[in-house]
Coordinates of C-alpha atoms and ligand atoms in Angstrom, one line a residue:
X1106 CA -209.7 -104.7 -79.8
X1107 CA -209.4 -104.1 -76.0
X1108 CA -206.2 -106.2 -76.1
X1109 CA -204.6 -104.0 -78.7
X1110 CA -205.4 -100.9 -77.8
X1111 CA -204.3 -101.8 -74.0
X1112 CA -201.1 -103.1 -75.3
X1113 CA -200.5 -99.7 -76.9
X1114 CA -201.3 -97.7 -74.2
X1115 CA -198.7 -99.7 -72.2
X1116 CA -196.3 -99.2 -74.8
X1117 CA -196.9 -95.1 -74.7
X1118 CA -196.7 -95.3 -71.3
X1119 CA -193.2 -96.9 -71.1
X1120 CA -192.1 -94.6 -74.2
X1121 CA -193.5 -91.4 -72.7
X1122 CA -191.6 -92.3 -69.0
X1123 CA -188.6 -93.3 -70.2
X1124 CA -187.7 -90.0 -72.9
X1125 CA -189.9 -87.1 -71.8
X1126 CA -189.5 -85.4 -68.1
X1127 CA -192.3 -84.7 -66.2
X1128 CA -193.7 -81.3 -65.6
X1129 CA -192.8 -81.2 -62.2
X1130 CA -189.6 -82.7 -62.4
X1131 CA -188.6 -79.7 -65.2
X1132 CA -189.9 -77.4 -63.1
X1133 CA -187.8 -78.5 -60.4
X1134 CA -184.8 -78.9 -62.5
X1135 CA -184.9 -75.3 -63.9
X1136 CA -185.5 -74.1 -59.9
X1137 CA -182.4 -75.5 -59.6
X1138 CA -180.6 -73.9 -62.6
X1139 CA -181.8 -70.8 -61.5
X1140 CA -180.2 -71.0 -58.1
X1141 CA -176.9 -71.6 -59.3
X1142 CA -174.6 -69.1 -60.2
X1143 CA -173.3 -69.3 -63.9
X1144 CA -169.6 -70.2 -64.7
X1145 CA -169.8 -72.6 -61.8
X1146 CA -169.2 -76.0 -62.4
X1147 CA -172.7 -77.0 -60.8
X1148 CA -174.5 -74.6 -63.3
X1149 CA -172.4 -76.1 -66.7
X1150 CA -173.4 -79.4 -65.2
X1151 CA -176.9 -78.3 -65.3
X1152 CA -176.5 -76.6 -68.4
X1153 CA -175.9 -80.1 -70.2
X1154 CA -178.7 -81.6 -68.2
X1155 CA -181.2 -78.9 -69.4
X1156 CA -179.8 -79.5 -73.1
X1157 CA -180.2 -83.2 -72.8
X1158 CA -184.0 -83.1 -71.5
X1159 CA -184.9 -81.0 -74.9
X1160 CA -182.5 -83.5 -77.1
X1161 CA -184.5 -86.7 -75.6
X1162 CA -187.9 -84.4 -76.1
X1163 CA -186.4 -84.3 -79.9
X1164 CA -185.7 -87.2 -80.5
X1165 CA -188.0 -89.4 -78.6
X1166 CA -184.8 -91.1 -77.4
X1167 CA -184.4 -92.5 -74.3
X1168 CA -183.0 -89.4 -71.1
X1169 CA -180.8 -92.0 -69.8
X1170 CA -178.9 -94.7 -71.1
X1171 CA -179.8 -96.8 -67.8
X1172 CA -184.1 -97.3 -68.1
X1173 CA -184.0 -99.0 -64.3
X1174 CA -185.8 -101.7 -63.5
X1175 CA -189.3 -101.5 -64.6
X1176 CA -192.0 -100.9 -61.5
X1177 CA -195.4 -100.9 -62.5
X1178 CA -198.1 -100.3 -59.5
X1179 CA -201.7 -101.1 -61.0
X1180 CA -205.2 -100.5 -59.7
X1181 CA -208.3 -102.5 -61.6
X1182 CA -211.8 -102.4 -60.9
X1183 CA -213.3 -105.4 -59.6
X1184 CA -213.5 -107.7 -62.6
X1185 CA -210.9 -106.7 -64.9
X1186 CA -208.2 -109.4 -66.0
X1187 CA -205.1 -108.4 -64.6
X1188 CA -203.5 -111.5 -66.5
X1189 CA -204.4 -109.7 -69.7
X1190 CA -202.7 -106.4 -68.4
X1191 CA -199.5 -108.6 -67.9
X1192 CA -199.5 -109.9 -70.9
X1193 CA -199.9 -106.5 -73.0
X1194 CA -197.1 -105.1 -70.3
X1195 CA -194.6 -107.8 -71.5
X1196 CA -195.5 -107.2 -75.1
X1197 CA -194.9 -103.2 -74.8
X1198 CA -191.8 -103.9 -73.0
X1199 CA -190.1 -106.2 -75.5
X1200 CA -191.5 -103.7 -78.5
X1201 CA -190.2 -100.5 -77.0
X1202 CA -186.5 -102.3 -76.2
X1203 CA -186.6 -103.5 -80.1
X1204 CA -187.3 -99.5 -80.7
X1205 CA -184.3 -98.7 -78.9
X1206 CA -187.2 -96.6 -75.8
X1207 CA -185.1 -99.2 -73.5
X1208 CA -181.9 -100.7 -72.3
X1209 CA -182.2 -104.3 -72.3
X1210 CA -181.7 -103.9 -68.9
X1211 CA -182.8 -107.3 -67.3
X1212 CA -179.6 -110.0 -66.7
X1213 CA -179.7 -113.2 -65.0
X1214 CA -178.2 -112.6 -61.8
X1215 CA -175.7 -115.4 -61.2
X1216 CA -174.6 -115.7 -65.3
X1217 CA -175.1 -112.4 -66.3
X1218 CA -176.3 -113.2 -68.9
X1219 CA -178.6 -110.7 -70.4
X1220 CA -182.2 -111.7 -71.6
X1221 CA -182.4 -108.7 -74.2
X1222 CA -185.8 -107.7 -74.1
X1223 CA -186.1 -106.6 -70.3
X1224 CA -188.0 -109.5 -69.3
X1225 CA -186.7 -112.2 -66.9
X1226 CA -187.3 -114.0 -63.5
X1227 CA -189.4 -111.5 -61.4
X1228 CA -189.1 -109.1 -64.2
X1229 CA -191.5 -106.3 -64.8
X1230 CA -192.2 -106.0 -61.2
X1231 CA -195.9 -105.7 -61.4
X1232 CA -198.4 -104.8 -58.4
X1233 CA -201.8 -105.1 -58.3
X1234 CA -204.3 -103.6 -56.4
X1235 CA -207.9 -103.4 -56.6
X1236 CA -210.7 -100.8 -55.8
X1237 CA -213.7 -99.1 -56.4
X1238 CA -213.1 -96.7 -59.0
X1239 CA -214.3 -97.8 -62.5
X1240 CA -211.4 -97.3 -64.6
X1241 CA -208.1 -98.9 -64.3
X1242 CA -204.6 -96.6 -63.5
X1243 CA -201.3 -97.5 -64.2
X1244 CA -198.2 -96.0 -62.6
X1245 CA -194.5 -96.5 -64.2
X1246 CA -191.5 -95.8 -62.7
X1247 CA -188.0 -96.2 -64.5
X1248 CA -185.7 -95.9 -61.6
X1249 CA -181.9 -96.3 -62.5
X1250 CA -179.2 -98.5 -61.0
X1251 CA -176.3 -95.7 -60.4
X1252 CA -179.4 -93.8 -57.8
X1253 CA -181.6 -97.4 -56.7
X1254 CA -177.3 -98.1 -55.4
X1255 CA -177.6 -95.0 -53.0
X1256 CA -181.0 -96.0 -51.3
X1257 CA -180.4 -96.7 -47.3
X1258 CA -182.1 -98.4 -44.6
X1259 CA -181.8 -96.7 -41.2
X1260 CA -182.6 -99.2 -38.0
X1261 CA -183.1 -96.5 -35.2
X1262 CA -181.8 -96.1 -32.6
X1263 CA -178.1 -95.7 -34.5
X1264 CA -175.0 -94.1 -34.6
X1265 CA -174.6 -91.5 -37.3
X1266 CA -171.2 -89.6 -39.1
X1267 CA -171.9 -86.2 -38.4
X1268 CA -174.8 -86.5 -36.4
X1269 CA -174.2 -88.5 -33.8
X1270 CA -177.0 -90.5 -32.0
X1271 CA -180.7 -90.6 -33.5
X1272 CA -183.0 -91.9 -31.6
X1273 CA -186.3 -93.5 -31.9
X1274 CA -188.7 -90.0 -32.4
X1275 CA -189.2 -87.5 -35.2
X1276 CA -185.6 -86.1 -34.2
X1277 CA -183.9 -89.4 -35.1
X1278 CA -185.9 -89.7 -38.3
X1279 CA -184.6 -85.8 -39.4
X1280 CA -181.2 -86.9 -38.8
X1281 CA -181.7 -90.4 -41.2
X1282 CA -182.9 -88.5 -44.1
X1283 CA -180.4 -85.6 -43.7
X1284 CA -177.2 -88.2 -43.2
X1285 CA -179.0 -90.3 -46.5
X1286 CA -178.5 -87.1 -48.7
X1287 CA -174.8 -86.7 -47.2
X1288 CA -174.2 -90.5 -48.0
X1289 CA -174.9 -90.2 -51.7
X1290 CA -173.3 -87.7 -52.1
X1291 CA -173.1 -86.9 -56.4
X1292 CA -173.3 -90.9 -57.5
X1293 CA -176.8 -90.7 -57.6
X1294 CA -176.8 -88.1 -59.9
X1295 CA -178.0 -85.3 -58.1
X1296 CA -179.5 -82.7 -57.4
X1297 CA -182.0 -85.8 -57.0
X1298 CA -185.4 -86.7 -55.1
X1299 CA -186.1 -88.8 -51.9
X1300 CA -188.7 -91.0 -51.2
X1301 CA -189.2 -92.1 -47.1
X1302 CA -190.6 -94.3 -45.4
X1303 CA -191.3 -94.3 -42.1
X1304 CA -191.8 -97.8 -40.1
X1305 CA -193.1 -101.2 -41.5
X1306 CA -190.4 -103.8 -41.6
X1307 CA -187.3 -104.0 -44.2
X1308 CA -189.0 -104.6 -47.6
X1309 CA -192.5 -102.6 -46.9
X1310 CA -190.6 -99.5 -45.5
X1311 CA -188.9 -99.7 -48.6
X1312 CA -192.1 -100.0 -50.4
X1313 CA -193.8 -97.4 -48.9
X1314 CA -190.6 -94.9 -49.5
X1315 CA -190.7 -96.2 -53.2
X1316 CA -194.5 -94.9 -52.9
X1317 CA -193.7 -91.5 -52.0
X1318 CA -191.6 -91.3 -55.6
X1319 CA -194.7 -91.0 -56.8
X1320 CA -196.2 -87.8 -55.4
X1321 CA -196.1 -84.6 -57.4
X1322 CA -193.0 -82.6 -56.8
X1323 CA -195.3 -79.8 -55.6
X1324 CA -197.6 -81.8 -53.4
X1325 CA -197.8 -80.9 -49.9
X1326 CA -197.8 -83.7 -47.0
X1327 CA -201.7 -83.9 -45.4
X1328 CA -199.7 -84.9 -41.9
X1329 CA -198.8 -81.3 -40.5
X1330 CA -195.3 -82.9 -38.3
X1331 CA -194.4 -84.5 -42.2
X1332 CA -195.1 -81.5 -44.0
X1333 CA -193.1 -79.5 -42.1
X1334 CA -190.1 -82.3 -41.7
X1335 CA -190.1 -83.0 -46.2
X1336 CA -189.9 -78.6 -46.1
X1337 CA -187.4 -78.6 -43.0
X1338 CA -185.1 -81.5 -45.0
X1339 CA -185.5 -79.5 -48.3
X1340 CA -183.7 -76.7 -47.0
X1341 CA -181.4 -78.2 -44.5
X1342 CA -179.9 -80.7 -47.5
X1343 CA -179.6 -77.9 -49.9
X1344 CA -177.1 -76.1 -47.3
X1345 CA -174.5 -79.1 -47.6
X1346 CA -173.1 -77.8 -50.4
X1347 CA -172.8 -81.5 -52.5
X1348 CA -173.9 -80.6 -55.7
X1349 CA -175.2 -81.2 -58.8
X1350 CA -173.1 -84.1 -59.5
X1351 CA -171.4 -83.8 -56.1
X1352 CA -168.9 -81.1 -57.7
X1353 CA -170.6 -78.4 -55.0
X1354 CA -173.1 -76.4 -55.3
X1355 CA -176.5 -74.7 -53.9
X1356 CA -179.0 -77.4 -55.7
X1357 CA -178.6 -80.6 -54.0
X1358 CA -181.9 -82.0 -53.0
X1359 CA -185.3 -81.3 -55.3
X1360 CA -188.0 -83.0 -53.6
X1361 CA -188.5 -85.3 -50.3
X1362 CA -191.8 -86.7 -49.5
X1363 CA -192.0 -88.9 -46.4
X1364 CA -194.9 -91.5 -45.7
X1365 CA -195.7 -93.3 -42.9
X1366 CA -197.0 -96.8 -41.7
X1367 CA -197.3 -98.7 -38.7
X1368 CA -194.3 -100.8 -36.9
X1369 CA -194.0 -103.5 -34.7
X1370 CA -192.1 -102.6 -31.2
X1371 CA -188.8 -104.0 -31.8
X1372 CA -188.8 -102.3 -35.1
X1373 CA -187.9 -98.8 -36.6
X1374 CA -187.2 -98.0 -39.6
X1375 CA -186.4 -95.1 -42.0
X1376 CA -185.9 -96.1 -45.6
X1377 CA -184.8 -93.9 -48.2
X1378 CA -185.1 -94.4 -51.7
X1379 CA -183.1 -92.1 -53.5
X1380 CA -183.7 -90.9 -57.4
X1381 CA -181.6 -89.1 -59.6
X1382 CA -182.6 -85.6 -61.4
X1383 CA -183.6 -88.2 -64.4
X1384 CA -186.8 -89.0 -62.4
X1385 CA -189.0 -90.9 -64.9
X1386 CA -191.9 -92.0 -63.5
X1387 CA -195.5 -91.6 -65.3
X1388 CA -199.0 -92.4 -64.7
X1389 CA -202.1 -93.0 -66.9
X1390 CA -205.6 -93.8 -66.6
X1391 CA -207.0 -96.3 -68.6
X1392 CA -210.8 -97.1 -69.9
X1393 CA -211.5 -100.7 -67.9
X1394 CA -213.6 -101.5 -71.5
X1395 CA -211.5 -99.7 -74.4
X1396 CA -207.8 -100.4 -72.9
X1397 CA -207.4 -96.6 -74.0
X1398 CA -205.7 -93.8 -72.0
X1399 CA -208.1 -91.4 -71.0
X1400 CA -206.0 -89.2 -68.4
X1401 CA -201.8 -88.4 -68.4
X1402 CA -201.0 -87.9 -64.6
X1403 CA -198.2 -84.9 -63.6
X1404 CA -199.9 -83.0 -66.6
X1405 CA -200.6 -79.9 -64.4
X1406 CA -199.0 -76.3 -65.5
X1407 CA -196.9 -75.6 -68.8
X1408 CA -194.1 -78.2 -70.0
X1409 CA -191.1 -76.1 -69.7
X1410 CA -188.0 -76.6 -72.2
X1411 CA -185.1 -75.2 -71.3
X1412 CA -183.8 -72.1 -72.7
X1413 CA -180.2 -72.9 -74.1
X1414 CA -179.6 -68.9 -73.8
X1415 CA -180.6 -68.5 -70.4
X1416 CA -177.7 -70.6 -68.3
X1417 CA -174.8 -68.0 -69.5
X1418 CA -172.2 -70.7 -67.9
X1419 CA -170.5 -71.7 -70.3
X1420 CA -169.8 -68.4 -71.9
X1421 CA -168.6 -67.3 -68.6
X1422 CA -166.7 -70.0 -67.5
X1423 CA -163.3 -69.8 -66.4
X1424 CA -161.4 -73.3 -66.5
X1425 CA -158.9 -74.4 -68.7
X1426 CA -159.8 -76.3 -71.6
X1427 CA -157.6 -79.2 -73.0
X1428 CA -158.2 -81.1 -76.0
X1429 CA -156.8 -84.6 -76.0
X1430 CA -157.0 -87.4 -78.2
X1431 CA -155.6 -90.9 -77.4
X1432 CA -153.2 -92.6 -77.4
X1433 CA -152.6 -90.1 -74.6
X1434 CA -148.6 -89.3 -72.8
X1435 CA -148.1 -89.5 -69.3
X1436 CA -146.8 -86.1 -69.5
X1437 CA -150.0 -85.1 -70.9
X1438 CA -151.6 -86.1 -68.2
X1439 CA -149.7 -84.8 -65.8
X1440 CA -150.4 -81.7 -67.0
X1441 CA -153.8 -82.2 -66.0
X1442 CA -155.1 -80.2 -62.8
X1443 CA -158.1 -81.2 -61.3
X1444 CA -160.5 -78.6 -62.5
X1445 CA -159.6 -78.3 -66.1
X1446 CA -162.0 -79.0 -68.7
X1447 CA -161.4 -81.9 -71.4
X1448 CA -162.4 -81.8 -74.9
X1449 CA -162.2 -85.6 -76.3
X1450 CA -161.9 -86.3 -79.9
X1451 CA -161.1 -89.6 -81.3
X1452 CA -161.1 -92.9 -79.9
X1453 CA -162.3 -94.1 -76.4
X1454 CA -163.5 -97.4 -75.1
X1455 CA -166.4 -98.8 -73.1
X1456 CA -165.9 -100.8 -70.4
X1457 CA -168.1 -101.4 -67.0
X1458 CA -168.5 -103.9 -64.6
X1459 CA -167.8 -106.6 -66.8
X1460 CA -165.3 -105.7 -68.6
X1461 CA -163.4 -104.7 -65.8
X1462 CA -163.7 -108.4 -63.8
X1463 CA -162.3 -109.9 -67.4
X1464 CA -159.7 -107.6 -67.6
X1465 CA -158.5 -108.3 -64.3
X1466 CA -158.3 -111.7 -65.3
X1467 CA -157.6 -112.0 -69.1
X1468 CA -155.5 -110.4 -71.4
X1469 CA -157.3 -106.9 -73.3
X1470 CA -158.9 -107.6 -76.9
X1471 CA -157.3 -104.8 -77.8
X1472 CA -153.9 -102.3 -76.9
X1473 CA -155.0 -100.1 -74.3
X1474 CA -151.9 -98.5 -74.1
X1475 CA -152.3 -94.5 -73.4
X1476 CA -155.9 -95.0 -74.4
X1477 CA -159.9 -93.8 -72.4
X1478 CA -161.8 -96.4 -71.0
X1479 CA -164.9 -94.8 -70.5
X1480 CA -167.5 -96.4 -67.7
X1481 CA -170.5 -96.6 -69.4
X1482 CA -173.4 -98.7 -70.7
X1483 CA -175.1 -97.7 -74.1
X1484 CA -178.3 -97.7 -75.4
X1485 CA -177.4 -99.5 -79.1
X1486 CA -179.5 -100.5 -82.1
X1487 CA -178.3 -102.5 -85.7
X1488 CA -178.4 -101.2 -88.4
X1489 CA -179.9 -102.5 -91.8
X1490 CA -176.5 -102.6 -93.0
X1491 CA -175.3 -104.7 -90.1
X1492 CA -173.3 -101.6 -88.0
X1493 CA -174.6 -100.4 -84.6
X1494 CA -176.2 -96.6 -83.9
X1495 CA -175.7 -95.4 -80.1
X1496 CA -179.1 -94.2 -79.0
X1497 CA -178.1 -93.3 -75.5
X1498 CA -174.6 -93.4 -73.6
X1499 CA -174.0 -91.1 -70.4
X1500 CA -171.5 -92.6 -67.7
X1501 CA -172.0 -95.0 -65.4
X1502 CA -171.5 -95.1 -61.2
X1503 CA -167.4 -94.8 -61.3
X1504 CA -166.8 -96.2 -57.4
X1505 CA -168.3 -99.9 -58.4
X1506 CA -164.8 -100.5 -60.4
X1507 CA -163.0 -99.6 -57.3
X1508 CA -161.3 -102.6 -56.5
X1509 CA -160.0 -103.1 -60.2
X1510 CA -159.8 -99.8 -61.8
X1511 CA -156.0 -98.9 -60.3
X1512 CA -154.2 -102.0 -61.4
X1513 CA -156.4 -102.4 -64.5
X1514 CA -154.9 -98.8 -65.6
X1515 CA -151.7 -100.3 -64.5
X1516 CA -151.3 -103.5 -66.0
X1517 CA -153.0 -102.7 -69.6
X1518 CA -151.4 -98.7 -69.3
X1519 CA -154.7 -96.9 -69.7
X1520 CA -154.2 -92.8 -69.1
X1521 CA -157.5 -91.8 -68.6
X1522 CA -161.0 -93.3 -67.3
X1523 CA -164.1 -91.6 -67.8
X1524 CA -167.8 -92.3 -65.4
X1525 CA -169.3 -90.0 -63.2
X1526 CA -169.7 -89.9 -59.2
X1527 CA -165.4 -90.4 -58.1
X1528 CA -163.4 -93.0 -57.1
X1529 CA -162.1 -93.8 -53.8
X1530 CA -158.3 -93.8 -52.2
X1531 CA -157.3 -96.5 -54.2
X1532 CA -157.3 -95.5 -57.6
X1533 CA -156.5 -91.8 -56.5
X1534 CA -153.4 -93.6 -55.8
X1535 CA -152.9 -95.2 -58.6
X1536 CA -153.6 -92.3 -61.0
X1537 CA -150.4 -90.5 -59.0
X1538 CA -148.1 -93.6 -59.2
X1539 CA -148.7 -94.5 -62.6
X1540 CA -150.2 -91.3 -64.5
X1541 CA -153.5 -91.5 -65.1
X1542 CA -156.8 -88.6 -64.8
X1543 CA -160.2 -89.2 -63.9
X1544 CA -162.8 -87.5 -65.6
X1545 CA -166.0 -86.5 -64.7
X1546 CA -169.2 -86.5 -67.3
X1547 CA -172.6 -85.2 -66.5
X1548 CA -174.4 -88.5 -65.0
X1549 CA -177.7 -88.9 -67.1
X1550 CA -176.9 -86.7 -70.4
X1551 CA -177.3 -90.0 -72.2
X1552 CA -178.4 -87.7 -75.5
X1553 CA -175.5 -85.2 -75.0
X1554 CA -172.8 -87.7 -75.4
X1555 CA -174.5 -89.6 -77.7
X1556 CA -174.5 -86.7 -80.0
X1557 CA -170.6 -86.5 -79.6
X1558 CA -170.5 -90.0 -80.6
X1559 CA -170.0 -90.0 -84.4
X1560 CA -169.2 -93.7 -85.1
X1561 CA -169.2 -96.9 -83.8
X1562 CA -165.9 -98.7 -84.8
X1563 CA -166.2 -101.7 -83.1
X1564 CA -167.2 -103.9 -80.6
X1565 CA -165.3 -107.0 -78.2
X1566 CA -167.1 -109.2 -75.2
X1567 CA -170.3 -108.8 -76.9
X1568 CA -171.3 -111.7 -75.1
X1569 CA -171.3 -109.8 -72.3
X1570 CA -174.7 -108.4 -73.7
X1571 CA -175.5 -104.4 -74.9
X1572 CA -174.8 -102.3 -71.9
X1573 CA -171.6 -104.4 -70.9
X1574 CA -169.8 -104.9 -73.7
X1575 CA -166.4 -103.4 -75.0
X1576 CA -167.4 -100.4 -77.4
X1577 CA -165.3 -99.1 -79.5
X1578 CA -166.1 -95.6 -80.1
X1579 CA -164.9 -92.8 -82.3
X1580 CA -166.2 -89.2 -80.3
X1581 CA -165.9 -85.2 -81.2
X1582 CA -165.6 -82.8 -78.6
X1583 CA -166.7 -85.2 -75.3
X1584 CA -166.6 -83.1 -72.8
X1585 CA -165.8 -83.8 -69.1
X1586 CA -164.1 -82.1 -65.9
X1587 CA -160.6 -83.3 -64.4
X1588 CA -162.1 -84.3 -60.6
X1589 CA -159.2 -86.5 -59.8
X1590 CA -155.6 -86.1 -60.8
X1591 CA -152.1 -87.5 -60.9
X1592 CA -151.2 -85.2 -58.0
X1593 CA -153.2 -87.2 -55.5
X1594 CA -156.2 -84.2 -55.7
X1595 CA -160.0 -85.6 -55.4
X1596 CA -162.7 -83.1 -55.9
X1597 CA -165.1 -85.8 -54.6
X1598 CA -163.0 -86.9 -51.6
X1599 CA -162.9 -82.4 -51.2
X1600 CA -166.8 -82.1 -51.5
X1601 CA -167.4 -85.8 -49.5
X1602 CA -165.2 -83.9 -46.5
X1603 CA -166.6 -80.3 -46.4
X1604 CA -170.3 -81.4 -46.7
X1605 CA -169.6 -83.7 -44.1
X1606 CA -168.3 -80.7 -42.0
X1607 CA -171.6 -79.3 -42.7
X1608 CA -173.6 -82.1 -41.8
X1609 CA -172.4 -82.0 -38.8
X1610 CA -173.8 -78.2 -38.1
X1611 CA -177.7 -80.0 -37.9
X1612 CA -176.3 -82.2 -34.9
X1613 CA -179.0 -80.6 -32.4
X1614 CA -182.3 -81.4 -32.2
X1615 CA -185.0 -79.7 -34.2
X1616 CA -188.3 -81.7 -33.7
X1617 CA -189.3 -82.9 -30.5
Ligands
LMR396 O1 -176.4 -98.4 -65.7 C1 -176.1 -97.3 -66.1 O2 -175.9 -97.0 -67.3 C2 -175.9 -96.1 -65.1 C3 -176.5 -96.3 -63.7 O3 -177.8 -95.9 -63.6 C4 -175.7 -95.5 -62.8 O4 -176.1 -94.5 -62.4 O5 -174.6 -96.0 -62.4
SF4_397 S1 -176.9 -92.7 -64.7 FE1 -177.7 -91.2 -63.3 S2 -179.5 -90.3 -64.3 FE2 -179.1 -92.3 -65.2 S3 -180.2 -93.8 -64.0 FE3 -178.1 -93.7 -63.2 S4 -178.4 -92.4 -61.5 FE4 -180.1 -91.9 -62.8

């Protein structure tokens, strides 16, 4: 009975992490959608965020497409069989994949070979500690690839962009956690959170910043200098101007929380971990004899759901709107300004980090002439009747097909790619030499596009497993922003220069 009922409290916990927001993270998120101003870009970004929290809340589907890397942190009475709590983990996490709650997410590293059920070497992380307390707790975090990519490790004393030295004291830490805000600019899908930590050595800094993800949003620091440093970084980063989704913007940073542990003398670090607006983490308590959740952590205040009327953005918005449908011209696209709104119907493609190796090396399955590759990694069930249903599907981190995106769009003839986050000088060269746009979708609206996605029509490279394979998707009114055009224009490259101007305004010391 205990078994059971523990393996179904496991199983809520990962379903309840991975498709409802926390309480404190909405409230955050609407903060933010109140400080923006409406027909901005940053607020219509927002706007589809808020409309994709309430869509996952719907449908108990997954908020993002991407449902990280499982991190469970576990406190058991003295006694209790932690064996069995592994066990009942593995078994929730291989039902709630089946149920489409989860990516398979897990791949062996050197194959890539998927294991399609999220377990695999190392896989769940699981910590355990004990302690005193009677009952067992279980904390679940569901941190995502595109934001776990923009995490940084500072070695003080170093050399920053913008900031010059930092040093070893609480001066050099400020400018570390200000310069890793400024680093990730919007490929973590901000407006996001930061965990730090303060000393330890490389992997338990990390830890202890990974710790701090934990902490209500609204919590205040018990150390007076931290408390004042997490406010002092709160404002200071919101003053760079990146963005929600680094397109500019007031709301760039929505919590930091900074811990701190013991070094040894040659040592000093400051690790960041850095976590996207789609910041699923959950906690429970358990009964140690039942296996039954007694207590939902972060249940404090109202669950807000966002007010579709409120955010008047897209009424008041004044871009152009194109609708395009491939195969697309090159004069088409040259007609594209960075700026300009897209409206997508018809056929677009998946393709990602896989797909993008083979096709640098093998010939297309299919003509990609004039045709959308879009950079993302679905959340996908089978049918009864044998066809597939996209659960989840928002872009992927665009910069990690840098080195193959230009010629790929070259050789094969491909107009337009779609992910999130920018690319880098190379492919804003290629998109001017050979015609080609880059579009921008709202990083973590995995419902939202889903919900534009009315058919599946096919699918090539399958054996690359779910999240990597070629798609082929028939969509309604996708809707993304022209940040990068065939004129050699870069909103990212734009926003990545001004808010490094602006970084460069908290160059003198603050904290002594
Ligand atoms: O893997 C994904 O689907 C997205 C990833 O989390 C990313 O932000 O790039
Ligand atoms: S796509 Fe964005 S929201 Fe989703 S896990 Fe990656 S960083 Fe987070």
């Amino acid at each position: 009975m205990y078994i059971e009922q523990l393996e179904k409290s496991m199983y809520d916990l990962i379903c309840e992490t991975s498709t409802n927001l926390p309480k404190d993270v909405r409230r955050a998120v609407k903060a933010a959608r109140e400080q923006e101003d409406a027909g901005t870009r940053a607020a219509m970004s927002l706007d589809t965020i808020a409309k994709n929290i309430n869509m996952a809340d719907d449908k108990l589907s997954p908020i993002c497409q991407d449902t990280g890397l499982p991190t469970f942190k576990i406190k058991t009475p003295i006694g209790v069989n932690q064996l069995e709590i592994k066990a009942a983990i593995k078994k929730a996490l291989i039902q709630a994949t089946k149920d489409g709650k989860l990516r398979p997410n897990a791949v062996d590293s050197i194959t890539g070979e998927n294991s399609g059920d999220n377990l695999g070497d190392g896989l769940p992380v699981i910590k355990f500690e004990q302690w005193e307390n009677d009952f067992i707790e279980v904390k679940l975090i569901l941190k995502g690839g595109g934001c776990e990519n923009k995490n940084i490790q500072y070695s003080l004393p170093t050399e920053l962009e913008g900031l010059g030295r930092a040093g070893r004291d609480l001066d050099g830490i400020r400018k570390c956690i200000l310069h890793s805000v400024y680093q990730a600019q919007g490929q973590g899908c901000s407006a996001g959170f930061i965990g730090v930590g303060i000393g330890g050595d490389r992997t338990s800094g990390y830890e202890l910043a990974k710790d701090q993800l934990f902490r209500a949003v609204d919590d205040v620091n018990p150390n007076e200098d931290l408390a004042k440093m997490e406010a002092y970084i709160l404002e200071s980063a919101n003053k760079l101007g990146i963005g929600t989704m680094g397109f500019g913007g007031e709301a760039t940073l929505l919590g930091c929380k900074i811990g701190v542990m013991h070094r040894i003398p040659a040592s000093f670090y400051v690790s960041v971990a850095y976590n996207c607006w789609a910041y699923r983490r959950m906690a429970v308590d358990i009964d140690a004899t039942t296996g039954a959740v007694t207590n939902w952590h972060y249940n404090e205040g109202e669950k807000l759901s966002f007010d579709q009327n409120e955010g008047q953005a897209e009424t008041k918005q004044s871009s152009r709107v194109v609708e395009l449908s491939a195969p697309i011209s090159e004069e088409q696209i040259r007609d594209l300004k960075v700026g300009d709104v897209v409206k997508i119907s018809g056929r677009m493609y998946t393709g990602r980090d896989a797909i993008h190796k083979h096709l640098s090396e093998n010939d297309a399955p299919v003509d990609l002439d004039g045709q959308i590759i879009y950079h993302c990694g679905p959340v996908v069930l089978k049918n009864d009747d044998g066809g597939y249903e996209i659960v989840a599907a928002g872009p992927t981190t665009s910069i990690r097909e840098e080195p193959y995106q230009g010629d790929i769009m070259k050789k094969f003839g491909i107009r337009a790619v779609i992910g999130k986050g920018g690319m880098g000088p190379k492919t804003l060269a290629a998109l001017q030499e050979h015609g080609g746009v880059y579009l921008n979708a709202i990083g973590g609206a995995a419902q939202y596009y889903a919900d534009c996605i009315k058919a599946v029509e096919g699918v090539d490279l399958l054996q690359f497993g779910i999240p990597e394979a070629m798609w082929h998707l028939r969509v309604e009114d996708f809707t993304a922003v022209v940040t990068m055009d065939s004129h050699g224009n870069s909103l990212h490259a734009d926003v990545d220069q001004s808010s490094l101007e602006k970084l460069s305004q908290f160059k003198e010391k603050v904290f002594s």
